[in-house]
Short mmCIF file of C-alpha atoms and ligand atoms in Angstrom, two decimals:
data_model
loop_
_atom_site.label_atom_id
_atom_site.label_comp_id
_atom_site.label_asym_id
_atom_site.label_seq_id
_atom_site.Cartn_x
_atom_site.Cartn_y
_atom_site.Cartn_z
CA MET A 884 28.71 -8.61 17.14
CA THR A 885 29.48 -11.12 14.20
CA ALA A 886 29.38 -9.73 10.73
CA PRO A 887 25.43 -10.08 9.21
CA ASN A 888 26.57 -13.35 6.60
CA ARG A 889 26.17 -11.50 2.61
CA LYS A 890 25.41 -14.65 1.11
CA SER A 891 21.78 -15.42 3.46
CA ASP A 892 20.38 -12.13 3.23
CA PRO A 893 17.59 -11.74 0.98
CA LEU A 894 18.56 -8.67 -0.42
CA GLN A 895 22.05 -9.80 -1.15
CA GLN A 896 20.26 -13.37 -3.25
CA ILE A 897 17.80 -11.21 -4.38
CA ARG A 898 20.17 -8.64 -6.34
CA ASP A 899 22.45 -11.36 -7.27
CA GLN A 900 19.06 -13.33 -8.69
CA ILE A 901 17.93 -10.61 -10.70
CA LEU A 902 21.72 -9.70 -12.02
CA GLU A 903 21.54 -13.49 -13.30
CA ARG A 904 18.37 -13.15 -14.93
CA ARG A 905 17.05 -10.82 -17.73
CA ARG A 906 13.35 -10.92 -17.91
CA PHE A 907 11.20 -9.50 -15.42
CA LEU A 908 7.84 -8.67 -14.48
CA ILE A 909 6.34 -7.18 -11.90
CA THR A 910 3.02 -7.36 -9.73
CA SER A 911 1.22 -6.02 -6.68
CA HIS A 912 -1.77 -6.03 -5.04
CA ALA A 913 -5.27 -5.31 -6.76
CA ARG A 914 -6.50 -1.92 -5.88
CA PRO A 915 -3.04 -0.82 -6.11
CA ASP A 916 -1.81 1.99 -3.94
CA GLY A 917 0.52 4.81 -4.40
CA ASP A 918 3.27 2.15 -2.45
CA SER A 919 2.08 -0.36 -4.95
CA ILE A 920 2.73 2.19 -7.53
CA GLY A 921 6.02 3.75 -6.88
CA SER A 922 7.79 0.54 -5.86
CA GLN A 923 7.03 -1.22 -8.55
CA LEU A 924 7.93 1.44 -10.55
CA ALA A 925 10.74 3.00 -9.46
CA MET A 926 11.64 -1.55 -9.89
CA ALA A 927 10.60 -1.35 -13.72
CA PHE A 928 13.26 2.23 -14.64
CA ALA A 929 16.00 0.33 -12.43
CA LEU A 930 15.81 -2.58 -14.06
CA ASP A 931 15.65 -0.94 -17.51
CA ALA A 932 18.94 0.97 -15.99
CA LEU A 933 20.57 -2.61 -15.61
CA GLY A 934 19.24 -3.21 -19.79
CA LYS A 935 16.45 -5.97 -18.48
CA GLU A 936 13.47 -6.68 -20.00
CA VAL A 937 10.47 -5.60 -18.16
CA ARG A 938 6.95 -5.86 -17.72
CA ILE A 939 4.53 -4.57 -14.97
CA VAL A 940 1.26 -6.14 -15.03
CA ASN A 941 -1.67 -5.25 -12.09
CA ALA A 942 -5.22 -6.88 -11.75
CA ASP A 943 -6.80 -3.20 -11.85
CA PRO A 944 -5.97 0.38 -12.64
CA ALA A 945 -4.14 2.65 -10.40
CA PRO A 946 -6.44 5.79 -9.48
CA ASP A 947 -6.71 9.13 -11.98
CA HIS A 948 -4.40 11.01 -10.03
CA TYR A 949 -1.33 8.63 -10.88
CA GLN A 950 -1.57 8.43 -13.84
CA GLU A 951 0.85 11.59 -14.05
CA PHE A 952 3.65 10.48 -13.11
CA PRO A 953 6.71 9.00 -14.98
CA GLY A 954 6.10 5.38 -16.47
CA MET A 955 2.31 4.93 -15.47
CA GLU A 956 1.67 3.82 -19.30
CA ARG A 957 3.81 0.81 -19.04
CA ILE A 958 1.20 -0.91 -16.34
CA GLU A 959 -0.77 -3.45 -18.25
CA ILE A 960 -3.57 -4.72 -16.64
CA ALA A 961 -4.67 -8.76 -17.24
CA THR A 962 -5.86 -11.17 -14.10
CA ARG A 963 -3.28 -13.76 -15.11
CA VAL A 964 -0.05 -14.14 -15.79
CA GLU A 965 1.62 -16.13 -19.48
CA PRO A 966 4.00 -19.23 -18.49
CA MET A 967 7.34 -18.60 -18.79
CA THR A 968 6.86 -15.14 -20.37
CA ALA A 969 9.66 -14.30 -17.69
CA ASP A 970 13.03 -15.10 -15.71
CA ALA A 971 11.48 -13.99 -12.85
CA VAL A 972 8.22 -12.81 -11.25
CA ILE A 973 8.81 -9.83 -9.10
CA VAL A 974 6.09 -9.97 -5.74
CA MET A 975 5.67 -6.78 -3.76
CA GLU A 976 3.30 -5.51 -1.22
CA CYS A 977 1.59 -8.96 -0.55
CA SER A 978 1.59 -11.04 2.00
CA GLU A 979 0.37 -13.92 -0.16
CA PRO A 980 -0.16 -14.62 -4.17
CA GLY A 981 -3.84 -14.04 -4.05
CA ARG A 982 -3.01 -10.32 -2.93
CA THR A 983 -2.49 -10.03 -6.52
CA GLY A 984 -5.59 -11.10 -8.52
CA LEU A 985 -3.18 -12.65 -10.92
CA ALA A 986 -3.35 -16.75 -11.82
CA GLY A 987 -0.63 -18.59 -12.45
CA LEU A 988 1.72 -17.43 -10.85
CA GLU A 989 2.28 -20.62 -9.11
CA ARG A 990 4.32 -21.50 -12.34
CA GLU A 991 6.77 -18.64 -11.80
CA TYR A 992 9.78 -18.08 -10.11
CA LEU A 993 8.45 -14.95 -7.56
CA ILE A 994 10.75 -12.68 -5.01
CA ASN A 995 8.40 -11.73 -2.56
CA ILE A 996 9.04 -8.52 -1.38
CA ASP A 997 6.83 -6.76 1.52
CA HIS A 998 6.63 -5.09 4.49
CA HIS A 999 3.21 -6.59 5.56
CA ALA A 1000 3.69 -7.99 8.61
CA GLY A 1001 2.76 -11.60 8.23
CA ASN A 1002 3.92 -12.29 5.11
CA GLN A 1003 3.50 -15.75 4.30
CA LEU A 1004 6.75 -15.91 3.03
CA TYR A 1005 5.59 -18.08 -0.62
CA GLY A 1006 8.30 -16.64 -2.65
CA ALA A 1007 12.18 -18.72 -4.01
CA LEU A 1008 13.11 -15.55 -2.26
CA ASN A 1009 11.60 -14.00 0.58
CA TRP A 1010 12.78 -10.70 1.83
CA HIS A 1011 10.44 -9.88 4.24
CA ASP A 1012 10.64 -6.54 6.86
CA ASP A 1013 7.48 -5.17 8.43
CA SER A 1014 10.02 -2.26 9.83
CA ALA A 1015 10.24 -0.82 6.11
CA ALA A 1016 7.23 2.30 6.67
CA ALA A 1017 6.76 1.94 2.65
CA CYS A 1018 7.86 -0.85 0.59
CA GLY A 1019 9.17 1.87 -0.97
CA GLU A 1020 12.00 1.68 1.68
CA MET A 1021 12.91 -1.80 0.53
CA VAL A 1022 13.26 -1.16 -3.48
CA PHE A 1023 15.48 1.78 -2.09
CA ASP A 1024 18.05 -0.34 -0.33
CA LEU A 1025 17.92 -2.90 -3.42
CA ILE A 1026 18.25 -0.68 -6.26
CA GLN A 1027 20.93 0.36 -3.94
CA ALA A 1028 22.54 -2.17 -3.92
CA LEU A 1029 21.94 -3.11 -7.88
CA GLY A 1030 24.48 -0.13 -8.23
CA VAL A 1031 21.27 1.59 -10.19
CA PRO A 1032 21.50 5.27 -9.33
CA LEU A 1033 19.27 7.23 -7.99
CA THR A 1034 17.61 9.61 -11.16
CA PRO A 1035 14.70 12.09 -11.08
CA GLU A 1036 12.36 9.24 -11.86
CA ILE A 1037 13.50 6.12 -9.38
CA ALA A 1038 13.89 8.95 -6.90
CA THR A 1039 9.88 10.38 -7.71
CA HIS A 1040 8.41 7.06 -7.85
CA ILE A 1041 9.73 6.38 -3.54
CA TYR A 1042 9.07 9.26 -2.89
CA LEU A 1043 5.50 9.07 -3.69
CA ALA A 1044 5.97 4.85 -2.60
CA ILE A 1045 6.50 7.09 1.21
CA LEU A 1046 4.77 9.99 0.66
CA THR A 1047 1.51 7.64 0.38
CA ASP A 1048 2.40 4.54 2.55
CA THR A 1049 2.55 6.84 6.01
CA GLY A 1050 -0.19 8.43 5.60
CA SER A 1051 1.71 11.61 4.92
CA PHE A 1052 4.25 11.56 7.61
CA HIS A 1053 1.48 10.41 9.56
CA HIS A 1054 1.76 7.33 10.94
CA SER A 1055 3.79 5.34 13.60
CA ASN A 1056 6.47 3.66 11.81
CA ILE A 1057 7.94 6.35 10.47
CA THR A 1058 12.27 6.26 11.05
CA PRO A 1059 15.24 7.85 10.74
CA ARG A 1060 15.45 5.56 8.22
CA THR A 1061 12.36 7.15 6.40
CA PHE A 1062 13.39 10.81 6.52
CA ASP A 1063 17.17 9.53 5.20
CA ILE A 1064 16.07 8.21 1.73
CA CYS A 1065 13.28 10.77 0.99
CA ARG A 1066 16.30 13.52 1.35
CA GLN A 1067 18.31 11.49 -1.36
CA CYS A 1068 15.36 11.69 -3.09
CA VAL A 1069 14.44 15.23 -2.69
CA GLU A 1070 18.60 15.48 -3.98
CA ALA A 1071 17.66 13.68 -7.23
CA GLY A 1072 15.24 16.16 -8.04
CA VAL A 1073 12.16 15.03 -6.67
CA THR A 1074 9.83 18.53 -5.52
CA PRO A 1075 8.10 17.96 -2.31
CA ALA A 1076 5.26 20.53 -2.45
CA VAL A 1077 4.94 19.21 -6.53
CA MET A 1078 4.16 15.83 -5.00
CA ALA A 1079 1.84 16.49 -2.56
CA ARG A 1080 -0.17 18.70 -4.53
CA ARG A 1081 -0.41 15.79 -7.48
CA VAL A 1082 -0.86 12.93 -4.69
CA PHE A 1083 -3.83 14.96 -1.93
CA ASP A 1084 -4.80 18.18 -3.63
CA SER A 1085 -5.99 17.11 -7.33
CA ASN A 1086 -9.61 15.69 -6.44
CA SER A 1087 -12.35 16.67 -8.84
CA PHE A 1088 -15.52 18.48 -7.69
CA GLY A 1089 -17.22 15.06 -7.29
CA LYS A 1090 -15.13 14.05 -4.88
CA LEU A 1091 -15.43 17.52 -2.73
CA LYS A 1092 -19.43 16.99 -2.54
CA LEU A 1093 -18.76 13.39 -1.56
CA ILE A 1094 -16.41 14.50 0.75
CA GLY A 1095 -19.27 16.44 2.14
CA ALA A 1096 -21.67 14.09 1.90
CA LEU A 1097 -19.79 11.09 3.65
CA LEU A 1098 -18.85 13.34 6.31
CA ASP A 1099 -22.29 14.51 6.61
CA ASP A 1100 -23.26 11.13 7.06
CA MET A 1101 -21.02 9.74 9.37
CA GLU A 1102 -21.60 8.02 12.76
CA LEU A 1103 -19.51 8.67 15.96
CA ALA A 1104 -19.32 5.13 18.40
CA ASP A 1105 -17.25 4.97 21.51
CA GLU A 1106 -17.83 8.69 23.21
CA GLY A 1107 -17.02 9.87 20.17
CA ARG A 1108 -13.51 8.09 19.35
CA LEU A 1109 -14.07 5.86 16.89
CA ALA A 1110 -15.34 7.34 13.10
CA VAL A 1111 -18.21 5.26 10.59
CA LEU A 1112 -18.20 5.94 7.32
CA HIS A 1113 -20.33 4.35 4.65
CA LEU A 1114 -20.74 4.51 1.07
CA ASP A 1115 -22.73 2.44 -1.67
CA ASP A 1116 -22.96 3.37 -5.20
CA GLN A 1117 -26.30 5.75 -4.77
CA MET A 1118 -24.03 8.12 -2.70
CA LEU A 1119 -21.68 7.82 -5.81
CA ALA A 1120 -24.35 8.45 -8.27
CA ALA A 1121 -25.12 11.48 -6.28
CA THR A 1122 -22.69 13.37 -5.88
CA GLY A 1123 -21.34 12.50 -9.44
CA SER A 1124 -17.91 10.67 -8.08
CA THR A 1125 -16.90 7.73 -8.66
CA HIS A 1126 -15.00 4.48 -7.23
CA ASN A 1127 -11.90 6.40 -8.37
CA ASP A 1128 -12.84 9.49 -5.98
CA THR A 1129 -13.06 7.54 -3.04
CA GLU A 1130 -8.91 6.98 -2.26
CA GLY A 1131 -7.41 8.99 0.98
CA LEU A 1132 -11.38 9.89 2.15
CA ILE A 1133 -10.98 7.56 5.16
CA ASN A 1134 -8.10 9.79 6.89
CA LEU A 1135 -10.43 12.73 6.97
CA PRO A 1136 -12.38 12.08 10.35
CA LEU A 1137 -8.89 11.39 11.49
CA THR A 1138 -8.35 15.30 11.62
CA ALA A 1139 -10.68 15.61 14.45
CA ARG A 1140 -8.83 15.16 17.82
CA GLU A 1141 -10.46 13.16 19.89
CA ILE A 1142 -11.33 10.25 17.04
CA GLN A 1143 -8.66 7.44 17.74
CA ALA A 1144 -9.93 4.97 14.76
CA VAL A 1145 -11.65 5.15 11.61
CA VAL A 1146 -13.96 2.17 9.73
CA PHE A 1147 -15.02 2.79 6.45
CA PHE A 1148 -17.21 0.03 5.04
CA LYS A 1149 -17.83 0.04 1.04
CA VAL A 1150 -21.05 -2.34 0.46
CA THR A 1151 -19.91 -3.82 -3.90
CA GLN A 1152 -21.76 -4.23 -6.16
CA ASN A 1153 -21.85 -8.43 -5.43
CA GLY A 1154 -23.28 -7.35 -1.79
CA GLN A 1155 -19.68 -7.78 0.63
CA VAL A 1156 -18.53 -5.10 2.49
CA ARG A 1157 -15.46 -3.82 1.84
CA VAL A 1158 -13.88 -2.52 5.32
CA SER A 1159 -11.21 0.13 5.51
CA MET A 1160 -9.67 0.87 8.97
CA ARG A 1161 -7.24 3.57 9.82
CA SER A 1162 -5.60 4.53 13.55
CA LYS A 1163 -3.74 6.65 15.54
CA TYR A 1164 -0.93 6.33 17.00
CA ASP A 1165 -1.20 2.26 18.91
CA VAL A 1166 -4.57 1.72 18.41
CA ASP A 1167 -3.73 -1.61 16.69
CA VAL A 1168 -5.98 -2.37 13.49
CA ARG A 1169 -4.69 -4.78 11.71
CA ARG A 1170 -5.25 -7.41 14.52
CA VAL A 1171 -8.77 -6.12 14.23
CA ALA A 1172 -8.66 -7.15 10.17
CA ASN A 1173 -6.63 -10.22 10.97
CA GLU A 1174 -9.25 -11.50 13.01
CA PHE A 1175 -11.49 -10.80 9.65
CA GLY A 1176 -9.05 -12.74 7.97
CA GLY A 1177 -7.41 -9.44 6.20
CA GLY A 1178 -4.45 -8.12 7.01
CA GLY A 1179 -2.13 -4.63 6.24
CA HIS A 1180 -0.40 -2.28 9.25
CA LYS A 1181 -1.21 -1.10 12.74
CA ASN A 1182 -2.49 2.31 11.77
CA ALA A 1183 -4.29 0.93 8.14
CA ALA A 1184 -5.96 -2.42 7.84
CA GLY A 1185 -8.85 -4.00 5.94
CA PHE A 1186 -10.94 -6.82 5.07
CA THR A 1187 -13.18 -7.68 3.07
CA VAL A 1188 -16.58 -9.34 4.20
CA ASN A 1189 -19.66 -11.00 3.02
CA GLY A 1190 -23.04 -8.63 3.60
CA PRO A 1191 -25.58 -7.14 4.39
CA LEU A 1192 -23.57 -4.38 5.95
CA MET A 1193 -26.30 -4.20 8.83
CA ASP A 1194 -25.54 -8.01 10.00
CA VAL A 1195 -21.18 -7.84 10.97
CA ARG A 1196 -21.40 -3.63 10.96
CA ALA A 1197 -21.97 -4.43 15.21
CA GLY A 1198 -19.13 -7.11 15.70
CA ILE A 1199 -16.13 -4.83 14.06
CA VAL A 1200 -17.73 -1.96 16.00
CA ARG A 1201 -17.05 -3.78 19.10
CA ARG A 1202 -13.98 -5.21 18.25
CA LEU A 1203 -12.53 -1.89 16.92
CA VAL A 1204 -13.78 -0.19 20.24
CA GLY A 1205 -11.85 -3.32 22.47
CA ALA A 1206 -8.75 -1.93 20.25
CA ILE A 1207 -9.10 1.45 20.50
CA ALA A 1208 -8.76 0.63 25.10
CA GLU A 1209 -6.23 -1.08 24.41
CA GLY A 1210 -4.36 1.04 22.17
CA LEU A 1211 -4.83 4.16 24.71
CA GLU A 1212 -3.19 2.55 27.41
CA THR A 1213 0.21 3.18 25.92
CA ARG A 1214 -0.31 6.14 24.27
CA PRO A 1215 2.80 8.80 23.75
CA ALA A 1216 2.23 11.97 26.57
P1 LIG B 427 -7.10 -0.09 2.72
O1 LIG B 427 -7.85 -0.04 3.93
O2 LIG B 427 -6.29 1.43 1.87
O3 LIG B 427 -8.05 -0.79 1.23
O4 LIG B 427 -5.78 -0.90 2.44
C1 LIG B 427 -4.74 -0.40 3.86
C2 LIG B 427 -3.84 -1.34 4.07
O5 LIG B 427 -4.63 -3.53 4.71
C3 LIG B 427 -2.69 -1.91 2.98
O6 LIG B 427 -1.49 -1.95 3.43
C4 LIG B 427 -3.50 -2.78 2.41
O7 LIG B 427 -2.12 -3.85 1.12
C5 LIG B 427 -3.93 -4.19 3.60
N1 LIG B 427 -4.55 -4.61 3.49
C6 LIG B 427 -6.86 -4.11 3.03
N2 LIG B 427 -7.21 -5.40 2.67
C7 LIG B 427 -6.51 -6.08 2.65
C8 LIG B 427 -7.04 -7.68 2.87
O8 LIG B 427 -8.14 -8.11 2.56
N3 LIG B 427 -5.97 -8.40 3.55
C9 LIG B 427 -4.29 -8.20 3.56
N4 LIG B 427 -3.71 -9.50 3.81
N5 LIG B 427 -4.28 -7.17 3.53
C10 LIG B 427 -5.73 -5.65 3.17
MN1 LIG B 428 2.96 -0.16 1.48
#
């Protein structure tokens, strides 16, 4: 085996450019999740430690239960970046720049760091590793390469990224490396029980009611192997909940042994249908998302289609039933 060529290694190139440049803007995908928030803030704290200027700009605010994590007040909400205000824009978690929901990125020096399969390699520098369980794993490597120590703030955000993007250690992309990074985060001061309670046990009463309504309304297909959930604004109003309360609900049906995949339809105000999917083991929902112009991971993927829901629903369900049949063939014992 030959030694890796350090010069052509994207991690080293990114490290070198970060050390050379001074002003950074960090962004991630619209409707940010725990991995986008954790990856961005871990990176921001690391850049602070290097004495860099850092801004974080996202198209949408983070869900409420992330607000108490360190540094959240630094996140600016905007839909465009002003030209030349940064020496580099670090785009995390985005297979294409459009996922950010930010206009003006095409003029910028982009550093693309992502773990989604099918990344379009749109940056001046591209580091794409679809074997990473979370983008936070990649950020951990980068922070180490930059020689920045793992502070409690950085460790908290790396752990947050991994905890959420593995579906609280349920998905099939977890490796020994995932736990090795988490171990180092715990040694640096993270308390797993506090993290789990903050992320998963911070529901509002409205959300509890919404869970009841959603599950009451749940339909089963494919002899109970596929759960179909459906949400609209009426349900939110009836239960006293908001869109903010919908995160994580999609995972609930997977707790039933028989259910192999879940599809969650959200009808938006402009009549579009936002489709989220989750699955167990080798049931590949990313391939279904790809067919509809979306993306994601094997066990968690999504896309948006034009409605009405009744017109698109059957085709999506049919493809999911196919994905379940294929995935069950390779089910581990
Ligand atoms: P969620 O269902 O939580 O919105 O998304 C699950 C996963 O699929 C995430 O990794 C997310 O980035 C990805 N994903 C969701 N919607 C889309 C989409 O429209 N396009 C792409 N490329 N990825 C998506
Ligand atoms: Mn991710």
